[in-house]
Amino acid sequence: MKQGIGIIDSGVGGLTVTKEVLRQLPREDILYFGDTARCPYGPRPYDEVREFSIQMIDFLLQHKIKALVIGCNTATAVVLQEISEKLEIPVIGVIEPGARTAIKETKSGKVAVIGTEGTIKSGMYQKALKKLSPKVEVVSLACPALVPFVEGGHLHDPEGLAIVQEALEPLRGHTFDTLILGCTHYPLISHFIQQVVGPEVTLISSAEEAARELSAVLSYRRMLANGGEIINTKHRFFASGNKQLFISIAEEWLGIKVEAEQIDLESALE
Ligand code: DGL
């Protein structure tokens, strides 16, 4: 039986990674879990993020995935190392791919990172960037107001501009030519973010590079789906919260018809 690629996130953020995986690997089946009922993860303690992430992963493993993408920076910061050591299937996070892309893009060597409180507190971007380029200057900022706005689903509501403006205010006065969207929810509102930081700043999403890493690992391990001329895929989307809201955001973002199943993780894992 064809096995799919598991992608997890606290909510709809991992759809930004999913879109890239669909684009780069159109023959693969996706199994997506968004823990929308318990989103946001950003302000939650480490242990809770770990517990919830492992529940989503266990659920997807029950559905026999052949690779896992932790499509959430907050969860990547907390569980990537543990899970990659534990599972035999390839496991890809989103922090290193984002850092790699930023280092490739920056000309001034001055990079800003925005993310959830959990991601920024973990210092993982700072570490990954410095490891790749020790001289890089990094300014980091937690933006807790952005994820709830994205999960609300009104991605083009003009109110979003004021929310982004206020959230990014502490970056004023800092110079940088590259801004890492260190939360997978943020590319969904990159139109507002770009407007606030100005056209000369390059926005970096981890999605493209994370999908490229996934593709390289699957190819190296001879695990890519091959389907001749016909692309025959079956994607499954699971959400722990409101199914309709999830579907409407997913359809708008991915541009495909989405059917979602609402899952109560605690009872699904009993
Ligand atoms: N999309 C997630 C991230 O990349 C988590 C957002 C949240 O739940 O706070 O960090």
PDB file of C-alpha atoms and ligand atoms in Angstrom:
ATOM      1  CA  MET A   1       0.000   0.000   0.000  1.00  0.00           C
ATOM      2  CA  LYS A   2       1.198   3.505  -0.817  1.00  0.00           C
ATOM      3  CA  GLN A   3       2.296   5.327   2.316  1.00  0.00           C
ATOM      4  CA  GLY A   4       1.973   9.061   2.742  1.00  0.00           C
ATOM      5  CA  ILE A   5       3.897  11.939   4.235  1.00  0.00           C
ATOM      6  CA  GLY A   6       2.749  13.068   7.655  1.00  0.00           C
ATOM      7  CA  ILE A   7       2.707  16.787   8.394  1.00  0.00           C
ATOM      8  CA  ILE A   8       1.811  18.226  11.789  1.00  0.00           C
ATOM      9  CA  ASP A   9       1.157  21.679  13.152  1.00  0.00           C
ATOM     10  CA  SER A  10      -0.701  23.291  16.030  1.00  0.00           C
ATOM     11  CA  GLY A  11      -3.235  24.483  13.464  1.00  0.00           C
ATOM     12  CA  VAL A  12      -3.340  25.745   9.898  1.00  0.00           C
ATOM     13  CA  GLY A  13       0.310  26.924   9.804  1.00  0.00           C
ATOM     14  CA  GLY A  14       1.661  23.621   8.497  1.00  0.00           C
ATOM     15  CA  LEU A  15      -0.462  24.161   5.382  1.00  0.00           C
ATOM     16  CA  THR A  16       2.224  26.575   4.203  1.00  0.00           C
ATOM     17  CA  VAL A  17       4.665  23.661   4.214  1.00  0.00           C
ATOM     18  CA  THR A  18       2.028  21.342   2.749  1.00  0.00           C
ATOM     19  CA  LYS A  19       1.565  23.656  -0.226  1.00  0.00           C
ATOM     20  CA  GLU A  20       5.250  23.387  -1.056  1.00  0.00           C
ATOM     21  CA  VAL A  21       5.306  19.616  -0.560  1.00  0.00           C
ATOM     22  CA  LEU A  22       2.339  19.316  -2.944  1.00  0.00           C
ATOM     23  CA  ARG A  23       4.156  21.511  -5.475  1.00  0.00           C
ATOM     24  CA  GLN A  24       7.515  19.760  -5.274  1.00  0.00           C
ATOM     25  CA  LEU A  25       6.263  16.208  -4.722  1.00  0.00           C
ATOM     26  CA  PRO A  26       2.917  16.002  -6.569  1.00  0.00           C
ATOM     27  CA  ARG A  27       2.849  12.199  -6.501  1.00  0.00           C
ATOM     28  CA  GLU A  28       2.923  11.936  -2.718  1.00  0.00           C
ATOM     29  CA  ASP A  29      -0.081  11.451  -0.465  1.00  0.00           C
ATOM     30  CA  ILE A  30      -0.264  13.859   2.464  1.00  0.00           C
ATOM     31  CA  LEU A  31      -1.667  13.116   5.901  1.00  0.00           C
ATOM     32  CA  TYR A  32      -2.025  16.410   7.730  1.00  0.00           C
ATOM     33  CA  PHE A  33      -2.880  16.951  11.379  1.00  0.00           C
ATOM     34  CA  GLY A  34      -3.701  20.428  12.699  1.00  0.00           C
ATOM     35  CA  ASP A  35      -4.318  20.612  16.445  1.00  0.00           C
ATOM     36  CA  THR A  36      -6.640  23.563  15.956  1.00  0.00           C
ATOM     37  CA  ALA A  37      -8.537  22.888  19.204  1.00  0.00           C
ATOM     38  CA  ARG A  38      -5.396  23.501  21.253  1.00  0.00           C
ATOM     39  CA  CYS A  39      -3.751  26.159  19.108  1.00  0.00           C
ATOM     40  CA  PRO A  40      -1.705  28.274  19.856  1.00  0.00           C
ATOM     41  CA  TYR A  41       1.236  26.243  21.093  1.00  0.00           C
ATOM     42  CA  GLY A  42       3.510  29.296  21.266  1.00  0.00           C
ATOM     43  CA  PRO A  43       2.636  30.392  24.818  1.00  0.00           C
ATOM     44  CA  ARG A  44       2.406  26.829  26.208  1.00  0.00           C
ATOM     45  CA  PRO A  45       5.035  25.288  28.468  1.00  0.00           C
ATOM     46  CA  TYR A  46       7.613  23.015  26.876  1.00  0.00           C
ATOM     47  CA  ASP A  47       6.156  19.804  28.375  1.00  0.00           C
ATOM     48  CA  GLU A  48       2.716  20.531  26.995  1.00  0.00           C
ATOM     49  CA  VAL A  49       3.997  21.249  23.482  1.00  0.00           C
ATOM     50  CA  ARG A  50       5.952  17.986  23.695  1.00  0.00           C
ATOM     51  CA  GLU A  51       2.926  15.986  24.852  1.00  0.00           C
ATOM     52  CA  PHE A  52       0.559  17.421  22.222  1.00  0.00           C
ATOM     53  CA  SER A  53       3.095  17.044  19.406  1.00  0.00           C
ATOM     54  CA  ILE A  54       3.758  13.415  20.294  1.00  0.00           C
ATOM     55  CA  GLN A  55       0.009  12.741  20.323  1.00  0.00           C
ATOM     56  CA  MET A  56      -0.322  14.069  16.759  1.00  0.00           C
ATOM     57  CA  ILE A  57       2.698  12.072  15.653  1.00  0.00           C
ATOM     58  CA  ASP A  58       1.352   8.869  17.261  1.00  0.00           C
ATOM     59  CA  PHE A  59      -1.965   9.419  15.517  1.00  0.00           C
ATOM     60  CA  LEU A  60      -0.303   9.798  12.117  1.00  0.00           C
ATOM     61  CA  LEU A  61       1.947   6.796  12.759  1.00  0.00           C
ATOM     62  CA  GLN A  62      -1.202   4.720  13.270  1.00  0.00           C
ATOM     63  CA  HIS A  63      -2.026   5.665   9.676  1.00  0.00           C
ATOM     64  CA  LYS A  64       1.352   4.392   8.475  1.00  0.00           C
ATOM     65  CA  ILE A  65       3.303   7.377   7.256  1.00  0.00           C
ATOM     66  CA  LYS A  66       6.677   6.941   5.538  1.00  0.00           C
ATOM     67  CA  ALA A  67       8.097  10.331   6.559  1.00  0.00           C
ATOM     68  CA  LEU A  68       7.206  13.089   8.992  1.00  0.00           C
ATOM     69  CA  VAL A  69       7.431  16.844   8.606  1.00  0.00           C
ATOM     70  CA  ILE A  70       7.133  18.807  11.820  1.00  0.00           C
ATOM     71  CA  GLY A  71       5.495  21.767  10.089  1.00  0.00           C
ATOM     72  CA  CYS A  72       5.566  23.895  13.206  1.00  0.00           C
ATOM     73  CA  ASN A  73       8.560  25.826  14.515  1.00  0.00           C
ATOM     74  CA  THR A  74       7.416  25.651  18.124  1.00  0.00           C
ATOM     75  CA  ALA A  75       7.126  21.851  17.959  1.00  0.00           C
ATOM     76  CA  THR A  76      10.372  21.594  15.982  1.00  0.00           C
ATOM     77  CA  ALA A  77      12.180  23.463  18.762  1.00  0.00           C
ATOM     78  CA  VAL A  78      10.775  21.072  21.355  1.00  0.00           C
ATOM     79  CA  VAL A  79      10.606  17.590  19.798  1.00  0.00           C
ATOM     80  CA  LEU A  80      12.603  17.397  16.557  1.00  0.00           C
ATOM     81  CA  GLN A  81      15.719  15.899  18.101  1.00  0.00           C
ATOM     82  CA  GLU A  82      13.871  13.411  20.305  1.00  0.00           C
ATOM     83  CA  ILE A  83      11.572  12.247  17.517  1.00  0.00           C
ATOM     84  CA  SER A  84      14.277  11.939  14.867  1.00  0.00           C
ATOM     85  CA  GLU A  85      16.289   9.766  17.239  1.00  0.00           C
ATOM     86  CA  LYS A  86      13.274   7.631  18.066  1.00  0.00           C
ATOM     87  CA  LEU A  87      11.673   7.022  14.646  1.00  0.00           C
ATOM     88  CA  GLU A  88      13.126   5.083  11.767  1.00  0.00           C
ATOM     89  CA  ILE A  89      11.316   7.112   9.131  1.00  0.00           C
ATOM     90  CA  PRO A  90      12.822  10.436   7.966  1.00  0.00           C
ATOM     91  CA  VAL A  91      11.828  13.382  10.169  1.00  0.00           C
ATOM     92  CA  ILE A  92      12.176  16.961   8.898  1.00  0.00           C
ATOM     93  CA  GLY A  93      11.817  20.122  10.970  1.00  0.00           C
ATOM     94  CA  VAL A  94      11.361  23.702   9.807  1.00  0.00           C
ATOM     95  CA  ILE A  95      13.964  25.691  11.740  1.00  0.00           C
ATOM     96  CA  GLU A  96      17.178  24.653  10.007  1.00  0.00           C
ATOM     97  CA  PRO A  97      15.686  24.976   6.497  1.00  0.00           C
ATOM     98  CA  GLY A  98      14.562  28.536   7.349  1.00  0.00           C
ATOM     99  CA  ALA A  99      17.965  29.452   8.738  1.00  0.00           C
ATOM    100  CA  ARG A 100      19.709  28.011   5.662  1.00  0.00           C
ATOM    101  CA  THR A 101      17.548  30.014   3.276  1.00  0.00           C
ATOM    102  CA  ALA A 102      18.094  33.221   5.249  1.00  0.00           C
ATOM    103  CA  ILE A 103      21.869  32.836   5.178  1.00  0.00           C
ATOM    104  CA  LYS A 104      21.713  32.282   1.416  1.00  0.00           C
ATOM    105  CA  GLU A 105      19.567  35.389   0.929  1.00  0.00           C
ATOM    106  CA  THR A 106      21.074  38.003   3.242  1.00  0.00           C
ATOM    107  CA  LYS A 107      23.554  40.417   1.730  1.00  0.00           C
ATOM    108  CA  SER A 108      24.078  42.634   4.755  1.00  0.00           C
ATOM    109  CA  GLY A 109      24.466  39.739   7.229  1.00  0.00           C
ATOM    110  CA  LYS A 110      21.703  41.304   9.330  1.00  0.00           C
ATOM    111  CA  VAL A 111      18.738  39.021   9.850  1.00  0.00           C
ATOM    112  CA  ALA A 112      15.548  39.381  11.880  1.00  0.00           C
ATOM    113  CA  VAL A 113      13.455  36.454  13.110  1.00  0.00           C
ATOM    114  CA  ILE A 114       9.834  36.571  14.195  1.00  0.00           C
ATOM    115  CA  GLY A 115       8.089  33.591  15.779  1.00  0.00           C
ATOM    116  CA  THR A 116       6.056  32.399  18.715  1.00  0.00           C
ATOM    117  CA  GLU A 117       7.194  32.949  22.310  1.00  0.00           C
ATOM    118  CA  GLY A 118       8.229  29.291  22.501  1.00  0.00           C
ATOM    119  CA  THR A 119      10.346  29.401  19.353  1.00  0.00           C
ATOM    120  CA  ILE A 120      12.014  32.710  20.188  1.00  0.00           C
ATOM    121  CA  LYS A 121      12.676  31.658  23.801  1.00  0.00           C
ATOM    122  CA  SER A 122      14.280  28.422  22.586  1.00  0.00           C
ATOM    123  CA  GLY A 123      16.992  30.424  20.785  1.00  0.00           C
ATOM    124  CA  MET A 124      17.065  27.740  18.089  1.00  0.00           C
ATOM    125  CA  TYR A 125      17.061  30.146  15.134  1.00  0.00           C
ATOM    126  CA  GLN A 126      19.852  32.172  16.674  1.00  0.00           C
ATOM    127  CA  LYS A 127      21.850  28.974  17.152  1.00  0.00           C
ATOM    128  CA  ALA A 128      21.166  27.600  13.670  1.00  0.00           C
ATOM    129  CA  LEU A 129      22.030  30.933  12.004  1.00  0.00           C
ATOM    130  CA  LYS A 130      25.264  31.398  13.957  1.00  0.00           C
ATOM    131  CA  LYS A 131      26.301  27.840  13.199  1.00  0.00           C
ATOM    132  CA  LEU A 132      25.934  28.486   9.476  1.00  0.00           C
ATOM    133  CA  SER A 133      27.504  31.945   9.562  1.00  0.00           C
ATOM    134  CA  PRO A 134      29.143  32.963  12.869  1.00  0.00           C
ATOM    135  CA  LYS A 135      29.245  36.666  11.949  1.00  0.00           C
ATOM    136  CA  VAL A 136      25.539  37.033  11.207  1.00  0.00           C
ATOM    137  CA  GLU A 137      23.714  39.607  13.358  1.00  0.00           C
ATOM    138  CA  VAL A 138      20.322  38.423  14.536  1.00  0.00           C
ATOM    139  CA  VAL A 139      17.437  40.279  16.146  1.00  0.00           C
ATOM    140  CA  SER A 140      14.517  38.124  17.348  1.00  0.00           C
ATOM    141  CA  LEU A 141      10.971  39.016  18.258  1.00  0.00           C
ATOM    142  CA  ALA A 142       8.017  37.014  19.568  1.00  0.00           C
ATOM    143  CA  CYS A 143       4.690  38.018  17.969  1.00  0.00           C
ATOM    144  CA  PRO A 144       1.960  36.274  19.985  1.00  0.00           C
ATOM    145  CA  ALA A 145      -0.895  38.225  18.375  1.00  0.00           C
ATOM    146  CA  LEU A 146      -0.384  36.849  14.874  1.00  0.00           C
ATOM    147  CA  VAL A 147      -1.316  33.166  15.203  1.00  0.00           C
ATOM    148  CA  PRO A 148      -4.798  33.811  16.702  1.00  0.00           C
ATOM    149  CA  PHE A 149      -5.468  36.258  13.845  1.00  0.00           C
ATOM    150  CA  VAL A 150      -4.497  33.666  11.221  1.00  0.00           C
ATOM    151  CA  GLU A 151      -6.508  30.903  12.904  1.00  0.00           C
ATOM    152  CA  GLY A 152      -9.527  33.216  12.780  1.00  0.00           C
ATOM    153  CA  GLY A 153      -9.451  32.734   9.029  1.00  0.00           C
ATOM    154  CA  HIS A 154      -9.962  36.319   7.880  1.00  0.00           C
ATOM    155  CA  LEU A 155      -6.635  36.470   6.135  1.00  0.00           C
ATOM    156  CA  HIS A 156      -7.421  39.557   4.090  1.00  0.00           C
ATOM    157  CA  ASP A 157      -9.326  41.483   6.754  1.00  0.00           C
ATOM    158  CA  PRO A 158      -7.765  44.987   6.694  1.00  0.00           C
ATOM    159  CA  GLU A 159      -7.622  44.836  10.501  1.00  0.00           C
ATOM    160  CA  GLY A 160      -4.690  42.453   9.946  1.00  0.00           C
ATOM    161  CA  LEU A 161      -2.438  45.299   8.851  1.00  0.00           C
ATOM    162  CA  ALA A 162      -2.821  47.131  12.169  1.00  0.00           C
ATOM    163  CA  ILE A 163      -2.247  43.882  14.109  1.00  0.00           C
ATOM    164  CA  VAL A 164       0.965  43.160  12.180  1.00  0.00           C
ATOM    165  CA  GLN A 165       2.081  46.787  12.497  1.00  0.00           C
ATOM    166  CA  GLU A 166       1.726  46.685  16.268  1.00  0.00           C
ATOM    167  CA  ALA A 167       3.355  43.262  16.567  1.00  0.00           C
ATOM    168  CA  LEU A 168       6.422  44.332  14.556  1.00  0.00           C
ATOM    169  CA  GLU A 169       6.790  47.740  16.210  1.00  0.00           C
ATOM    170  CA  PRO A 170       9.763  46.612  18.396  1.00  0.00           C
ATOM    171  CA  LEU A 171      11.746  45.923  15.199  1.00  0.00           C
ATOM    172  CA  ARG A 172      11.611  49.587  14.236  1.00  0.00           C
ATOM    173  CA  GLY A 173      15.090  51.087  14.485  1.00  0.00           C
ATOM    174  CA  HIS A 174      16.792  47.761  13.728  1.00  0.00           C
ATOM    175  CA  THR A 175      18.344  47.268  10.303  1.00  0.00           C
ATOM    176  CA  PHE A 176      18.035  43.951   8.517  1.00  0.00           C
ATOM    177  CA  ASP A 177      17.586  42.916   4.897  1.00  0.00           C
ATOM    178  CA  THR A 178      16.085  39.506   5.594  1.00  0.00           C
ATOM    179  CA  LEU A 179      13.170  38.585   7.845  1.00  0.00           C
ATOM    180  CA  ILE A 180      12.595  34.943   8.762  1.00  0.00           C
ATOM    181  CA  LEU A 181       8.940  34.062   9.192  1.00  0.00           C
ATOM    182  CA  GLY A 182       9.823  31.714  12.038  1.00  0.00           C
ATOM    183  CA  CYS A 183       6.282  30.472  12.482  1.00  0.00           C
ATOM    184  CA  THR A 184       4.579  28.524   9.751  1.00  0.00           C
ATOM    185  CA  HIS A 185       1.385  30.531  10.223  1.00  0.00           C
ATOM    186  CA  TYR A 186       3.032  33.771   9.109  1.00  0.00           C
ATOM    187  CA  PRO A 187       3.308  33.123   5.344  1.00  0.00           C
ATOM    188  CA  LEU A 188      -0.506  33.140   5.318  1.00  0.00           C
ATOM    189  CA  ILE A 189      -0.327  36.869   6.139  1.00  0.00           C
ATOM    190  CA  SER A 190       2.930  37.707   4.370  1.00  0.00           C
ATOM    191  CA  HIS A 191       1.054  40.365   2.357  1.00  0.00           C
ATOM    192  CA  PHE A 192       0.631  42.393   5.572  1.00  0.00           C
ATOM    193  CA  ILE A 193       4.120  41.615   6.871  1.00  0.00           C
ATOM    194  CA  GLN A 194       5.752  42.738   3.612  1.00  0.00           C
ATOM    195  CA  GLN A 195       3.725  45.938   3.674  1.00  0.00           C
ATOM    196  CA  VAL A 196       4.927  46.728   7.189  1.00  0.00           C
ATOM    197  CA  VAL A 197       8.652  45.976   6.729  1.00  0.00           C
ATOM    198  CA  GLY A 198       8.849  47.410   3.216  1.00  0.00           C
ATOM    199  CA  PRO A 199       9.673  45.927  -0.179  1.00  0.00           C
ATOM    200  CA  GLU A 200      13.446  45.972   0.332  1.00  0.00           C
ATOM    201  CA  VAL A 201      13.279  43.289   3.048  1.00  0.00           C
ATOM    202  CA  THR A 202      13.268  39.656   1.843  1.00  0.00           C
ATOM    203  CA  LEU A 203      10.779  37.468   3.673  1.00  0.00           C
ATOM    204  CA  ILE A 204      11.876  33.904   4.322  1.00  0.00           C
ATOM    205  CA  SER A 205       9.501  31.018   4.803  1.00  0.00           C
ATOM    206  CA  SER A 206      10.935  27.607   5.695  1.00  0.00           C
ATOM    207  CA  ALA A 207       8.416  25.841   3.498  1.00  0.00           C
ATOM    208  CA  GLU A 208      10.318  25.687   0.232  1.00  0.00           C
ATOM    209  CA  GLU A 209      13.598  24.547   1.730  1.00  0.00           C
ATOM    210  CA  ALA A 210      11.896  22.074   4.104  1.00  0.00           C
ATOM    211  CA  ALA A 211      10.095  20.482   1.141  1.00  0.00           C
ATOM    212  CA  ARG A 212      13.393  20.379  -0.770  1.00  0.00           C
ATOM    213  CA  GLU A 213      15.051  18.612   2.177  1.00  0.00           C
ATOM    214  CA  LEU A 214      12.186  16.127   2.331  1.00  0.00           C
ATOM    215  CA  SER A 215      12.456  15.465  -1.373  1.00  0.00           C
ATOM    216  CA  ALA A 216      16.237  14.927  -1.146  1.00  0.00           C
ATOM    217  CA  VAL A 217      15.945  12.536   1.807  1.00  0.00           C
ATOM    218  CA  LEU A 218      13.172  10.508   0.166  1.00  0.00           C
ATOM    219  CA  SER A 219      15.073  10.334  -3.081  1.00  0.00           C
ATOM    220  CA  TYR A 220      18.296   9.275  -1.318  1.00  0.00           C
ATOM    221  CA  ARG A 221      16.445   6.556   0.578  1.00  0.00           C
ATOM    222  CA  ARG A 222      14.589   5.489  -2.573  1.00  0.00           C
ATOM    223  CA  MET A 223      11.273   6.204  -0.903  1.00  0.00           C
ATOM    224  CA  LEU A 224       9.714   8.564  -3.451  1.00  0.00           C
ATOM    225  CA  ALA A 225       6.321   7.632  -4.871  1.00  0.00           C
ATOM    226  CA  ASN A 226       6.564   6.898  -8.567  1.00  0.00           C
ATOM    227  CA  GLY A 227       3.403   6.857 -10.540  1.00  0.00           C
ATOM    228  CA  GLY A 228       4.204   6.902 -14.246  1.00  0.00           C
ATOM    229  CA  GLU A 229       2.240   9.524 -16.119  1.00  0.00           C
ATOM    230  CA  ILE A 230      -0.810   9.585 -13.904  1.00  0.00           C
ATOM    231  CA  ILE A 231      -0.725  11.454 -10.649  1.00  0.00           C
ATOM    232  CA  ASN A 232      -3.055   9.588  -8.412  1.00  0.00           C
ATOM    233  CA  THR A 233      -3.028  11.001  -4.900  1.00  0.00           C
ATOM    234  CA  LYS A 234      -5.255  10.809  -1.874  1.00  0.00           C
ATOM    235  CA  HIS A 235      -4.686  13.384   0.815  1.00  0.00           C
ATOM    236  CA  ARG A 236      -6.216  13.281   4.280  1.00  0.00           C
ATOM    237  CA  PHE A 237      -6.644  16.235   6.578  1.00  0.00           C
ATOM    238  CA  PHE A 238      -7.381  15.912  10.291  1.00  0.00           C
ATOM    239  CA  ALA A 239      -8.185  18.766  12.644  1.00  0.00           C
ATOM    240  CA  SER A 240      -8.952  18.618  16.349  1.00  0.00           C
ATOM    241  CA  GLY A 241     -11.145  21.739  16.275  1.00  0.00           C
ATOM    242  CA  ASN A 242     -13.730  23.353  14.005  1.00  0.00           C
ATOM    243  CA  LYS A 243     -13.702  21.449  10.745  1.00  0.00           C
ATOM    244  CA  GLN A 244     -15.425  24.065   8.586  1.00  0.00           C
ATOM    245  CA  LEU A 245     -13.004  26.835   9.490  1.00  0.00           C
ATOM    246  CA  PHE A 246     -10.067  24.518   8.820  1.00  0.00           C
ATOM    247  CA  ILE A 247     -11.486  23.513   5.437  1.00  0.00           C
ATOM    248  CA  SER A 248     -12.095  27.073   4.335  1.00  0.00           C
ATOM    249  CA  ILE A 249      -8.530  28.188   5.197  1.00  0.00           C
ATOM    250  CA  ALA A 250      -7.029  25.025   3.647  1.00  0.00           C
ATOM    251  CA  GLU A 251      -9.000  25.351   0.410  1.00  0.00           C
ATOM    252  CA  GLU A 252      -8.160  29.017   0.036  1.00  0.00           C
ATOM    253  CA  TRP A 253      -4.468  28.471   0.708  1.00  0.00           C
ATOM    254  CA  LEU A 254      -3.915  25.208  -1.147  1.00  0.00           C
ATOM    255  CA  GLY A 255      -6.308  25.869  -4.007  1.00  0.00           C
ATOM    256  CA  ILE A 256      -7.639  22.298  -3.929  1.00  0.00           C
ATOM    257  CA  LYS A 257     -10.797  20.671  -2.654  1.00  0.00           C
ATOM    258  CA  VAL A 258     -10.230  19.630   0.970  1.00  0.00           C
ATOM    259  CA  GLU A 259     -12.189  17.182   3.044  1.00  0.00           C
ATOM    260  CA  ALA A 260     -11.290  17.152   6.708  1.00  0.00           C
ATOM    261  CA  GLU A 261     -12.006  14.795   9.568  1.00  0.00           C
ATOM    262  CA  GLN A 262     -12.483  16.166  13.059  1.00  0.00           C
ATOM    263  CA  ILE A 263     -10.520  14.098  15.573  1.00  0.00           C
ATOM    264  CA  ASP A 264     -10.468  14.100  19.337  1.00  0.00           C
ATOM    265  CA  LEU A 265      -6.840  13.094  19.856  1.00  0.00           C
ATOM    266  CA  GLU A 266      -7.199  11.869  23.424  1.00  0.00           C
ATOM    267  CA  SER A 267      -9.903   9.384  22.562  1.00  0.00           C
ATOM    268  CA  ALA A 268      -8.396   8.466  19.172  1.00  0.00           C
ATOM    269  CA  LEU A 269      -5.254   7.289  20.945  1.00  0.00           C
ATOM    270  CA  GLU A 270      -6.967   5.284  23.716  1.00  0.00           C
TER     271      GLU A 270
HETATM  272  N1  DGL B   1       2.679  27.278  13.414  1.00  0.00           N
HETATM  273  C1  DGL B   1       3.426  27.154  14.597  1.00  0.00           C
HETATM  274  C2  DGL B   1       4.848  27.552  14.512  1.00  0.00           C
HETATM  275  O1  DGL B   1       5.394  27.466  13.493  1.00  0.00           O
HETATM  276  C3  DGL B   1       2.800  27.328  15.922  1.00  0.00           C
HETATM  277  C4  DGL B   1       1.980  28.498  16.195  1.00  0.00           C
HETATM  278  C5  DGL B   1       1.353  28.373  17.553  1.00  0.00           C
HETATM  279  O2  DGL B   1       0.625  27.405  17.757  1.00  0.00           O
HETATM  280  O3  DGL B   1       1.620  29.225  18.420  1.00  0.00           O
HETATM  281  O4  DGL B   1       5.476  27.925  15.452  1.00  0.00           O
END
